[in-house]
Amino acid sequence: MENITDVNWESILQQEDYSWGGLEETFSGYYDSSSPDGGQSSSPASKNIVSERNRRKKLNDRLFALRAVVPNISKMDKASIIKDAIEYIQLLHDQERTIQAELMELESQKLEPENFDFNQETKSSMSMEKSKKIRVEQAFDSSGSSSYPIEVQDLHVSYMGEKTVLVNLTCNKRRDTIVKLCEVFESLKLKIVTANIYAFSERLSNTLFIQADEEDTDVLKIQLETAISTLNDPHSPMSM
Amino acid sequence: MENITDVNWESILQQEDYSWGGLEETFSGYYDSSSPDGGQSSSPASKNIVSERNRRKKLNDRLFALRAVVPNISKMDKASIIKDAIEYIQLLHDQERTIQAELMELESQKLEPENFDFNQETKSSMSMEKSKKIRVEQAFDSSGSSSYPIEVQDLHVSYMGEKTVLVNLTCNKRRDTIVKLCEVFESLKLKIVTANIYAFSERLSNTLFIQADEEDTDVLKIQLETAISTLNDPHSPMSM
DNA sequence: GGGTACACGTGAGGC
DNA sequence: TGCCTCACGTGTACC
């Protein structure tokens, strides 16, 4: 065939001034679906060809973008680009782990002068450790636990660094809401570092710092929503 | 054709027990170049077919491996996998920058005991850079009131009833951030009923109850964003 | 000229 | 239905 679009991959990759146009959804030179050649518009098979061409171009663009954010690519190979990207991500993971360990050590040094600590109780008074112990007694009472479901009005999760996540949650104010929330966090293996709760008319504003391995706030938010909804209705496997 | 190797991409990705075999150069099920079907060995065209098959499989394997090292993949799409990987790498870059800034500040704090410190030379040999201190010094150039702009990481507004609005705001932690925030609320004629502020590493979490005539939380949010951005840069009419 | 790497068009299958 | 994604075999260019 050797039509106009038959560009060589390596030729493109090797020229430096390839008009890139950003990494996000920039359609620089996508094909038009109308009139590929002649006036034969909207042919049944030609439509598919154009779509496939666009799909391939998008994939190549993405691959090229991936190559752009990864330093020291060994070869311009498609497979090598992905391979280098994988290795680079793993390298970043290791680096992050190392640097976080350093940071933690530095901070612990700073926060613990080792000699004296005026007001030990400031930290422990805010922690929710005690209420969690209370919860153990009335652990799994699934028969009557769904009488007052938690209605989440607002849920916001943001990562603060050092495996600490800030959770802002506004929900209805019922008898066991706070206890249930503690259950939710405990079921997700999330340690509550500190919590602040405001009761306002019919609503409850919860501001919590939790310790979590998961850094992805979106995942955490979904996990929280799922846990709350499953707590509300234990029979349904998942509500969202 | 529909031969044995016509496996569906999505089917492979969706089944959990897909024998993966590690991320590095493991050729689990690559095709043999001899006798693809019948006894027709080393056919001139069949050789190329097998090679192409192997190339495709390798590429897909790599792509799958890339997917494995990237968390929160939105879709199983080939293009989406690459896109998510790109975004993840950029996120890691940002994280590294942030965390290095944190480390920098911690180290500078340790090296500059503001009030008192028993052991100044605790352990300054953390194996990290020394040139970072230079950048810290030139960062403390407060030429005016707007030298430390408020960088809003998170802003959430919800109406609680009775003209009371809950504002959750996470921003950077700088010298005059809190004062500036008070200015912002005052300029918008919003009365702060109660406020709770957490300082965490480089961030500041603000939970405020404010009294407002405006009940529309979206309008309030935009007003807050606008006020903050105009405070940051008084010359620009609006920054966002 | 065998080997490699790619783009292409096409049919299948899923939503 | 139409659109989207994919694997496939093939032709081609480069080394």
Short mmCIF file of C-alpha atoms (C1' of nucleotides) in Angstrom, two decimals:
data_model
loop_
_atom_site.label_atom_id
_atom_site.label_comp_id
_atom_site.label_asym_id
_atom_site.label_seq_id
_atom_site.Cartn_x
_atom_site.Cartn_y
_atom_site.Cartn_z
CA MET A 1 0.00 0.00 0.00
CA GLU A 2 2.49 2.61 1.18
CA ASN A 3 0.06 5.45 1.48
CA ILE A 4 0.67 8.76 3.14
CA THR A 5 0.28 7.48 6.65
CA ASP A 6 2.92 4.84 6.34
CA VAL A 7 5.48 6.59 8.44
CA ASN A 8 8.39 4.73 9.85
CA TRP A 9 8.35 4.47 13.62
CA GLU A 10 12.06 4.75 14.05
CA SER A 11 12.28 7.73 11.76
CA ILE A 12 9.74 9.56 13.84
CA LEU A 13 11.37 8.68 17.08
CA GLN A 14 14.79 9.68 15.98
CA GLN A 15 13.93 13.12 14.79
CA GLU A 16 14.11 15.50 17.72
CA ASP A 17 11.76 18.25 16.66
CA TYR A 18 8.74 16.03 16.44
CA SER A 19 5.86 18.33 17.20
CA TRP A 20 4.62 16.76 20.34
CA GLY A 21 2.04 19.12 21.74
CA GLY A 22 1.75 18.00 25.32
CA LEU A 23 1.03 14.79 27.02
CA GLU A 24 -2.66 15.04 27.48
CA GLU A 25 -5.22 14.45 24.78
CA THR A 26 -3.90 16.71 22.12
CA PHE A 27 -5.11 15.63 18.79
CA SER A 28 -2.54 17.16 16.58
CA GLY A 29 -2.92 15.26 13.37
CA TYR A 30 -5.67 12.78 13.71
CA TYR A 31 -7.34 11.57 10.63
CA ASP A 32 -10.60 12.92 9.45
CA SER A 33 -13.36 10.42 8.94
CA SER A 34 -14.68 12.24 5.89
CA SER A 35 -13.29 11.83 2.42
CA PRO A 36 -10.13 9.80 2.81
CA ASP A 37 -9.55 9.97 -0.89
CA GLY A 38 -11.72 11.05 -3.74
CA GLY A 39 -15.21 11.97 -2.73
CA GLN A 40 -16.16 8.56 -1.39
CA SER A 41 -17.46 9.70 1.97
CA SER A 42 -18.77 7.47 4.77
CA SER A 43 -17.94 4.20 3.14
CA PRO A 44 -18.89 1.27 5.42
CA ALA A 45 -15.41 -0.21 5.45
CA SER A 46 -13.48 3.02 5.18
CA LYS A 47 -14.99 4.27 8.42
CA ASN A 48 -13.48 1.39 10.26
CA ILE A 49 -10.13 1.90 8.64
CA VAL A 50 -9.98 5.48 9.77
CA SER A 51 -11.00 4.54 13.27
CA GLU A 52 -8.35 1.91 13.45
CA ARG A 53 -5.79 4.34 12.17
CA ASN A 54 -6.74 6.82 14.86
CA ARG A 55 -6.59 4.15 17.50
CA ARG A 56 -3.12 3.14 16.43
CA LYS A 57 -2.00 6.73 16.35
CA LYS A 58 -3.35 7.35 19.82
CA LEU A 59 -1.54 4.34 21.14
CA ASN A 60 1.70 5.43 19.55
CA ASP A 61 1.26 8.93 20.87
CA ARG A 62 0.76 7.60 24.34
CA LEU A 63 3.79 5.41 24.00
CA PHE A 64 5.77 8.39 22.86
CA ALA A 65 4.51 10.38 25.81
CA LEU A 66 5.55 7.59 28.10
CA ARG A 67 8.97 7.72 26.58
CA ALA A 68 9.06 11.45 27.27
CA VAL A 69 8.55 11.12 31.00
CA VAL A 70 11.05 8.31 31.40
CA PRO A 71 14.69 9.33 31.40
CA ASN A 72 17.54 7.35 29.87
CA ILE A 73 15.68 5.15 27.46
CA SER A 74 18.01 2.57 26.12
CA LYS A 75 16.36 1.80 22.82
CA MET A 76 13.58 3.36 20.84
CA ASP A 77 11.91 0.03 20.62
CA LYS A 78 8.25 -0.13 21.55
CA ALA A 79 8.84 -3.03 23.90
CA SER A 80 11.96 -1.41 25.28
CA ILE A 81 10.12 1.79 26.05
CA ILE A 82 7.62 -0.09 28.16
CA LYS A 83 10.36 -2.11 29.76
CA ASP A 84 12.34 0.98 30.68
CA ALA A 85 9.21 2.59 32.03
CA ILE A 86 8.61 -0.40 34.27
CA GLU A 87 12.14 -0.34 35.57
CA TYR A 88 11.95 3.38 36.11
CA ILE A 89 8.77 3.09 38.12
CA GLN A 90 10.35 0.43 40.26
CA LEU A 91 13.35 2.65 40.73
CA LEU A 92 11.11 5.50 41.82
CA HIS A 93 9.40 3.18 44.25
CA ASP A 94 12.68 2.26 45.83
CA GLN A 95 13.76 5.86 45.95
CA GLU A 96 10.55 6.91 47.56
CA ARG A 97 10.83 4.20 50.14
CA THR A 98 14.38 5.18 50.96
CA ILE A 99 13.69 8.86 51.15
CA GLN A 100 10.59 8.36 53.23
CA ALA A 101 12.52 6.29 55.68
CA GLU A 102 15.05 9.04 55.94
CA LEU A 103 12.37 11.63 56.45
CA MET A 104 10.73 9.59 59.10
CA GLU A 105 13.95 9.14 60.94
CA LEU A 106 14.67 12.83 60.75
CA GLU A 107 11.25 13.72 61.99
CA SER A 108 11.28 11.26 64.80
CA GLN A 109 14.56 12.73 65.86
CA LYS A 110 13.02 16.14 65.89
CA LEU A 111 9.80 15.17 67.59
CA GLU A 112 11.50 13.18 70.28
CA PRO A 113 14.07 15.24 72.11
CA GLU A 114 14.56 12.11 74.22
CA ASN A 115 15.06 14.05 77.39
CA PHE A 116 11.80 15.51 78.38
CA ASP A 117 8.36 15.85 76.94
CA PHE A 118 6.08 18.36 78.46
CA ASN A 119 2.45 17.38 77.98
CA GLN A 120 2.41 13.73 77.16
CA GLU A 121 -1.34 13.74 77.35
CA THR A 122 -1.96 16.14 74.52
CA LYS A 123 -1.44 13.45 71.99
CA SER A 124 -3.16 10.66 73.76
CA SER A 125 -6.19 12.71 74.64
CA MET A 126 -6.99 13.21 71.01
CA SER A 127 -6.51 9.66 69.93
CA MET A 128 -9.43 7.38 69.44
CA GLU A 129 -7.77 4.34 70.88
CA LYS A 130 -10.16 4.14 73.78
CA SER A 131 -13.32 4.25 71.77
CA LYS A 132 -12.02 1.44 69.63
CA LYS A 133 -11.67 -0.73 72.70
CA ILE A 134 -15.24 -0.01 73.54
CA ARG A 135 -16.25 -1.13 70.14
CA VAL A 136 -14.81 -4.58 70.63
CA GLU A 137 -17.48 -5.48 73.12
CA GLN A 138 -20.35 -4.90 70.76
CA ALA A 139 -18.45 -6.21 67.83
CA PHE A 140 -20.56 -8.00 65.30
CA ASP A 141 -24.14 -7.37 65.97
CA SER A 142 -25.31 -7.58 62.42
CA SER A 143 -28.90 -8.13 63.36
CA GLY A 144 -29.63 -4.65 64.63
CA SER A 145 -26.68 -2.71 63.29
CA SER A 146 -28.47 -1.64 60.18
CA SER A 147 -31.32 0.04 61.95
CA TYR A 148 -29.60 3.38 61.66
CA PRO A 149 -27.68 3.46 58.43
CA ILE A 150 -24.92 5.97 57.95
CA GLU A 151 -25.94 8.48 55.35
CA VAL A 152 -22.81 10.04 53.96
CA GLN A 153 -23.42 13.61 52.95
CA ASP A 154 -19.84 14.41 52.17
CA LEU A 155 -16.67 12.41 51.92
CA HIS A 156 -13.32 13.85 51.08
CA VAL A 157 -9.98 12.10 51.25
CA SER A 158 -6.58 13.66 50.72
CA TYR A 159 -3.10 12.36 51.18
CA MET A 160 -0.96 14.38 53.55
CA GLY A 161 2.30 12.50 53.24
CA GLU A 162 4.06 9.90 55.33
CA LYS A 163 1.27 7.41 54.99
CA THR A 164 -1.09 9.82 56.66
CA VAL A 165 -4.43 10.58 55.11
CA LEU A 166 -6.88 13.31 55.98
CA VAL A 167 -10.50 12.27 55.87
CA ASN A 168 -13.29 14.83 55.97
CA LEU A 169 -16.62 13.15 56.36
CA THR A 170 -20.01 14.66 56.97
CA CYS A 171 -22.89 12.34 57.71
CA ASN A 172 -26.14 12.14 59.57
CA LYS A 173 -26.21 12.13 63.35
CA ARG A 174 -27.68 8.95 64.76
CA ARG A 175 -27.20 6.96 67.89
CA ASP A 176 -24.34 4.69 66.84
CA THR A 177 -22.90 6.62 63.96
CA ILE A 178 -19.55 7.28 65.56
CA VAL A 179 -19.16 3.73 66.72
CA LYS A 180 -19.98 2.47 63.28
CA LEU A 181 -17.49 4.79 61.72
CA CYS A 182 -14.83 3.41 64.00
CA GLU A 183 -15.82 -0.06 62.88
CA VAL A 184 -15.46 0.98 59.28
CA PHE A 185 -11.99 2.32 59.78
CA GLU A 186 -10.96 -0.68 61.78
CA SER A 187 -12.27 -3.07 59.17
CA LEU A 188 -10.13 -1.33 56.59
CA LYS A 189 -7.06 -1.60 58.82
CA LEU A 190 -6.86 2.16 59.01
CA LYS A 191 -5.44 3.50 62.22
CA ILE A 192 -7.02 6.68 63.43
CA VAL A 193 -4.26 9.02 64.53
CA THR A 194 -6.51 11.82 65.62
CA ALA A 195 -10.12 12.72 65.12
CA ASN A 196 -12.27 15.77 65.58
CA ILE A 197 -16.00 15.59 65.53
CA TYR A 198 -18.51 18.40 65.38
CA ALA A 199 -22.18 17.79 65.98
CA PHE A 200 -24.33 20.33 64.28
CA SER A 201 -28.12 20.11 64.21
CA GLU A 202 -28.72 16.86 62.38
CA ARG A 203 -25.26 16.44 60.94
CA LEU A 204 -21.91 15.19 62.06
CA SER A 205 -18.67 16.62 60.77
CA ASN A 206 -15.69 14.28 61.16
CA THR A 207 -12.14 15.36 60.54
CA LEU A 208 -9.78 12.44 60.92
CA PHE A 209 -6.11 11.77 60.37
CA ILE A 210 -5.60 8.12 59.62
CA GLN A 211 -2.55 6.01 59.02
CA ALA A 212 -2.84 4.02 55.82
CA ASP A 213 -0.61 2.02 53.55
CA GLU A 214 -2.70 2.89 50.58
CA GLU A 215 -1.64 6.24 49.23
CA ASP A 216 -4.22 6.44 46.52
CA THR A 217 -6.94 8.66 47.87
CA ASP A 218 -9.41 7.62 45.23
CA VAL A 219 -9.02 3.99 46.17
CA LEU A 220 -9.32 4.88 49.83
CA LYS A 221 -12.45 6.87 49.21
CA ILE A 222 -14.07 4.03 47.32
CA GLN A 223 -13.03 1.60 50.03
CA LEU A 224 -14.60 3.82 52.66
CA GLU A 225 -17.81 4.22 50.69
CA THR A 226 -17.98 0.50 50.10
CA ALA A 227 -17.31 -0.34 53.71
CA ILE A 228 -19.96 2.06 54.92
CA SER A 229 -22.53 0.82 52.49
CA THR A 230 -21.81 -2.81 53.31
CA LEU A 231 -22.04 -1.95 56.97
CA ASN A 232 -25.42 -0.43 56.35
CA ASP A 233 -26.62 -3.50 54.51
CA PRO A 234 -24.58 -6.61 55.35
CA HIS A 235 -26.55 -8.75 52.94
CA SER A 236 -25.55 -6.91 49.82
CA PRO A 237 -22.02 -7.76 48.70
CA MET A 238 -21.39 -4.30 47.40
CA SER A 239 -23.50 -1.24 46.93
CA MET A 240 -21.34 0.81 44.66
CA MET B 1 -8.61 -17.42 10.75
CA GLU B 2 -9.53 -17.82 14.40
CA ASN B 3 -6.76 -20.18 15.29
CA ILE B 4 -5.69 -21.20 18.77
CA THR B 5 -3.78 -18.06 19.48
CA ASP B 6 -6.74 -15.80 18.97
CA VAL B 7 -7.18 -14.96 22.58
CA ASN B 8 -9.19 -12.00 23.65
CA TRP B 9 -7.19 -9.29 25.34
CA GLU B 10 -9.88 -8.36 27.79
CA SER B 11 -10.56 -11.94 28.68
CA ILE B 12 -6.93 -12.43 29.55
CA LEU B 13 -6.79 -9.31 31.62
CA GLN B 14 -9.94 -10.05 33.49
CA GLN B 15 -9.12 -13.53 34.56
CA GLU B 16 -7.21 -13.43 37.80
CA ASP B 17 -5.12 -16.54 37.58
CA TYR B 18 -3.36 -15.49 34.43
CA SER B 19 0.01 -17.11 34.68
CA TRP B 20 2.17 -14.09 34.68
CA GLY B 21 5.57 -15.39 35.58
CA GLY B 22 7.38 -12.29 36.77
CA LEU B 23 8.22 -9.02 35.20
CA GLU B 24 11.56 -9.72 33.68
CA GLU B 25 12.14 -11.61 30.48
CA THR B 26 10.18 -14.71 31.22
CA PHE B 27 9.06 -16.41 28.11
CA SER B 28 6.31 -18.55 29.40
CA GLY B 29 4.36 -19.52 26.38
CA TYR B 30 6.11 -18.24 23.35
CA TYR B 31 5.49 -19.90 20.10
CA ASP B 32 7.76 -22.42 18.58
CA SER B 33 9.02 -21.68 15.12
CA SER B 34 8.74 -25.28 14.02
CA SER B 35 5.57 -26.88 12.75
CA PRO B 36 2.79 -24.48 13.54
CA ASP B 37 0.24 -26.74 11.97
CA GLY B 38 0.47 -29.91 9.92
CA GLY B 39 3.95 -30.97 8.98
CA GLN B 40 4.76 -27.89 6.96
CA SER B 41 7.99 -26.93 8.67
CA SER B 42 9.98 -23.79 7.95
CA SER B 43 7.61 -22.36 5.43
CA PRO B 44 8.89 -19.06 4.07
CA ALA B 45 5.87 -17.08 5.15
CA SER B 46 5.07 -19.03 8.29
CA LYS B 47 8.36 -18.06 9.82
CA ASN B 48 7.43 -14.43 9.69
CA ILE B 49 4.04 -15.14 11.14
CA VAL B 50 5.52 -16.79 14.16
CA SER B 51 7.97 -13.99 14.67
CA GLU B 52 5.22 -11.45 14.50
CA ARG B 53 3.18 -13.43 16.95
CA ASN B 54 6.07 -13.52 19.37
CA ARG B 55 6.65 -9.82 19.01
CA ARG B 56 3.03 -9.07 19.72
CA LYS B 57 3.01 -11.33 22.71
CA LYS B 58 6.12 -9.74 24.11
CA LEU B 59 4.61 -6.32 23.74
CA ASN B 60 1.44 -7.37 25.46
CA ASP B 61 3.39 -8.99 28.25
CA ARG B 62 5.33 -5.83 28.79
CA LEU B 63 2.17 -3.83 28.80
CA PHE B 64 0.72 -6.16 31.37
CA ALA B 65 3.81 -5.82 33.48
CA LEU B 66 3.54 -2.08 33.26
CA ARG B 67 0.00 -2.35 34.47
CA ALA B 68 1.21 -4.42 37.40
CA VAL B 69 3.56 -1.77 38.74
CA VAL B 70 1.10 1.08 38.37
CA PRO B 71 -1.60 1.39 40.99
CA ASN B 72 -5.09 2.67 40.40
CA ILE B 73 -5.50 1.69 36.81
CA SER B 74 -8.77 3.11 35.66
CA LYS B 75 -9.39 0.93 32.66
CA MET B 76 -7.86 -2.17 31.19
CA ASP B 77 -7.45 -0.41 27.93
CA LYS B 78 -4.07 -0.54 26.27
CA ALA B 79 -4.02 3.19 25.78
CA SER B 80 -5.36 3.78 29.26
CA ILE B 81 -2.66 1.64 30.79
CA ILE B 82 0.00 3.75 29.19
CA LYS B 83 -1.84 6.92 30.08
CA ASP B 84 -2.16 5.91 33.71
CA ALA B 85 1.48 4.97 33.78
CA ILE B 86 2.42 8.40 32.49
CA GLU B 87 0.29 10.14 35.06
CA TYR B 88 1.66 7.92 37.77
CA ILE B 89 5.22 8.73 36.85
CA GLN B 90 4.41 12.40 36.92
CA LEU B 91 2.77 11.94 40.28
CA LEU B 92 5.86 10.21 41.56
CA HIS B 93 7.92 13.08 40.26
CA ASP B 94 5.80 15.56 42.15
CA GLN B 95 5.90 13.44 45.24
CA GLU B 96 9.63 13.20 45.07
CA ARG B 97 9.88 16.94 44.74
CA THR B 98 7.56 17.51 47.68
CA ILE B 99 9.23 14.98 49.86
CA GLN B 100 12.65 16.31 49.08
CA ALA B 101 11.47 19.77 50.01
CA GLU B 102 10.23 18.34 53.27
CA LEU B 103 13.52 16.70 53.89
CA MET B 104 15.28 19.90 53.06
CA GLU B 105 13.27 21.91 55.52
CA LEU B 106 13.65 19.33 58.22
CA GLU B 107 17.36 19.32 57.78
CA SER B 108 17.53 23.09 57.78
CA GLN B 109 15.41 23.18 60.88
CA LYS B 110 17.75 20.82 62.53
CA LEU B 111 20.74 22.85 61.50
CA GLU B 112 19.12 26.10 62.57
CA PRO B 113 17.82 25.71 66.11
CA GLU B 114 15.54 28.68 66.50
CA ASN B 115 15.20 28.77 70.23
CA PHE B 116 17.14 26.04 71.85
CA ASP B 117 18.39 22.64 71.07
CA PHE B 118 20.47 20.39 73.18
CA ASN B 119 22.32 18.47 70.58
CA GLN B 120 22.84 20.44 67.44
CA GLU B 121 25.10 17.95 65.83
CA THR B 122 22.87 14.97 66.39
CA LYS B 123 23.33 13.15 63.16
CA SER B 124 23.82 15.36 60.19
CA SER B 125 25.21 12.51 58.16
CA MET B 126 22.06 11.27 56.57
CA SER B 127 23.80 10.64 53.28
CA MET B 128 21.74 13.22 51.49
CA GLU B 129 22.74 16.30 49.58
CA LYS B 130 24.50 19.31 51.02
CA SER B 131 23.59 21.74 48.30
CA LYS B 132 20.04 21.74 49.51
CA LYS B 133 20.87 24.17 52.28
CA ILE B 134 21.76 26.78 49.75
CA ARG B 135 18.34 26.65 48.25
CA VAL B 136 16.78 26.98 51.65
CA GLU B 137 18.61 30.18 52.35
CA GLN B 138 17.48 31.88 49.21
CA ALA B 139 13.94 30.79 49.80
CA PHE B 140 13.57 33.06 52.78
CA ASP B 141 13.29 36.24 50.83
CA SER B 142 10.11 37.84 52.07
CA SER B 143 10.00 40.92 49.92
CA GLY B 144 6.40 41.66 50.72
CA SER B 145 3.15 40.26 51.93
CA SER B 146 2.55 38.14 48.85
CA SER B 147 5.87 36.33 48.88
CA TYR B 148 4.20 33.25 50.30
CA PRO B 149 1.13 32.56 48.26
CA ILE B 150 -1.51 30.27 49.62
CA GLU B 151 -1.49 27.08 47.60
CA VAL B 152 -4.85 25.44 48.03
CA GLN B 153 -4.50 21.70 47.88
CA ASP B 154 -8.07 20.98 48.80
CA LEU B 155 -11.18 23.03 49.29
CA HIS B 156 -14.52 21.65 50.26
CA VAL B 157 -17.62 23.58 51.24
CA SER B 158 -20.86 22.14 52.54
CA TYR B 159 -23.92 23.72 53.99
CA MET B 160 -24.85 22.51 57.43
CA GLY B 161 -28.07 24.40 58.00
CA GLU B 162 -29.02 27.58 59.87
CA LYS B 163 -26.76 29.76 57.79
CA THR B 164 -23.77 27.76 58.92
CA VAL B 165 -21.27 26.43 56.42
CA LEU B 166 -18.53 23.90 56.94
CA VAL B 167 -15.30 24.64 55.13
CA ASN B 168 -12.57 22.04 54.81
CA LEU B 169 -9.44 23.54 53.40
CA THR B 170 -6.01 22.03 53.01
CA CYS B 171 -3.19 24.27 51.93
CA ASN B 172 0.52 24.73 52.27
CA LYS B 173 2.07 25.72 55.56
CA ARG B 174 3.88 29.00 55.38
CA ARG B 175 4.54 31.81 57.74
CA ASP B 176 1.45 33.94 57.26
CA THR B 177 -0.95 31.43 55.87
CA ILE B 178 -3.37 31.51 58.75
CA VAL B 179 -3.40 35.27 58.92
CA LYS B 180 -4.06 35.46 55.24
CA LEU B 181 -6.88 32.98 55.49
CA CYS B 182 -8.49 35.12 58.17
CA GLU B 183 -8.17 38.08 55.84
CA VAL B 184 -9.87 36.12 53.12
CA PHE B 185 -12.82 35.21 55.27
CA GLU B 186 -13.08 38.73 56.57
CA SER B 187 -13.05 40.19 53.10
CA LEU B 188 -15.95 37.95 52.19
CA LYS B 189 -17.89 39.03 55.27
CA LEU B 190 -17.83 35.46 56.55
CA LYS B 191 -17.84 35.15 60.30
CA ILE B 192 -15.75 32.31 61.64
CA VAL B 193 -17.74 30.51 64.32
CA THR B 194 -15.10 27.97 65.17
CA ALA B 195 -11.95 26.75 63.52
CA ASN B 196 -9.68 23.79 63.92
CA ILE B 197 -6.26 23.71 62.37
CA TYR B 198 -3.90 20.80 62.02
CA ALA B 199 -0.34 21.33 60.96
CA PHE B 200 1.10 18.29 59.29
CA SER B 201 4.54 18.28 57.72
CA GLU B 202 4.19 20.78 54.94
CA ARG B 203 0.44 21.05 54.95
CA LEU B 204 -2.23 22.78 56.90
CA SER B 205 -5.65 21.27 57.39
CA ASN B 206 -8.32 23.81 58.28
CA THR B 207 -11.79 22.85 59.41
CA LEU B 208 -13.94 25.89 59.87
CA PHE B 209 -17.56 26.62 60.65
CA ILE B 210 -18.52 29.96 59.24
CA GLN B 211 -21.66 32.00 59.34
CA ALA B 212 -22.78 33.02 55.89
CA ASP B 213 -25.86 34.44 54.26
CA GLU B 214 -25.06 32.67 51.05
CA GLU B 215 -26.43 29.17 51.11
CA ASP B 216 -25.07 28.08 47.77
CA THR B 217 -21.90 26.18 48.56
CA ASP B 218 -20.66 26.28 44.99
CA VAL B 219 -20.83 30.05 44.95
CA LEU B 220 -19.07 30.19 48.29
CA LYS B 221 -16.34 27.88 47.05
CA ILE B 222 -15.74 30.00 43.99
CA GLN B 223 -15.72 33.14 46.10
CA LEU B 224 -13.15 31.62 48.40
CA GLU B 225 -10.96 30.47 45.53
CA THR B 226 -11.17 33.87 43.90
CA ALA B 227 -10.41 35.70 47.11
CA ILE B 228 -7.40 33.53 47.80
CA SER B 229 -6.02 33.88 44.30
CA THR B 230 -6.51 37.62 44.27
CA LEU B 231 -4.82 37.79 47.63
CA ASN B 232 -1.90 35.88 46.22
CA ASP B 233 -1.58 38.20 43.25
CA PRO B 234 -3.33 41.55 43.76
CA HIS B 235 -2.52 42.69 40.24
CA SER B 236 -4.40 39.98 38.44
CA PRO B 237 -8.18 40.31 38.55
CA MET B 238 -8.63 36.60 38.76
CA SER B 239 -6.30 33.66 38.67
CA MET B 240 -8.58 30.74 38.28
"C1'" DG C 1 19.29 -12.18 2.87
"C1'" DG C 2 17.75 -13.64 7.31
"C1'" DG C 3 16.24 -10.93 11.23
"C1'" DT C 4 13.82 -7.26 13.24
"C1'" DA C 5 10.34 -3.66 13.88
"C1'" DC C 6 6.76 -1.43 12.23
"C1'" DA C 7 2.00 0.13 9.97
"C1'" DC C 8 -1.60 -1.47 7.65
"C1'" DG C 9 -6.34 -3.45 6.65
"C1'" DT C 10 -9.55 -6.85 8.24
"C1'" DG C 11 -12.68 -9.76 10.91
"C1'" DA C 12 -14.20 -10.95 15.48
"C1'" DG C 13 -16.24 -9.89 19.72
"C1'" DG C 14 -17.89 -6.93 23.54
"C1'" DC C 15 -20.81 -3.28 25.26
"C1'" DT D 1 -27.65 -1.08 16.16
"C1'" DG D 2 -22.86 1.28 15.91
"C1'" DC D 3 -18.61 2.04 18.15
"C1'" DC D 4 -14.54 0.48 20.24
"C1'" DT D 5 -10.72 -2.66 21.16
"C1'" DC D 6 -8.17 -6.27 19.91
"C1'" DA D 7 -5.33 -10.11 17.39
"C1'" DC D 8 -4.14 -11.51 13.19
"C1'" DG D 9 -1.50 -12.06 8.72
"C1'" DT D 10 0.86 -9.35 5.40
"C1'" DG D 11 3.95 -6.08 3.05
"C1'" DT D 12 7.71 -3.11 3.68
"C1'" DA D 13 11.89 -0.72 5.23
"C1'" DC D 14 16.18 -0.98 7.70
"C1'" DC D 15 20.41 -3.38 9.30
#
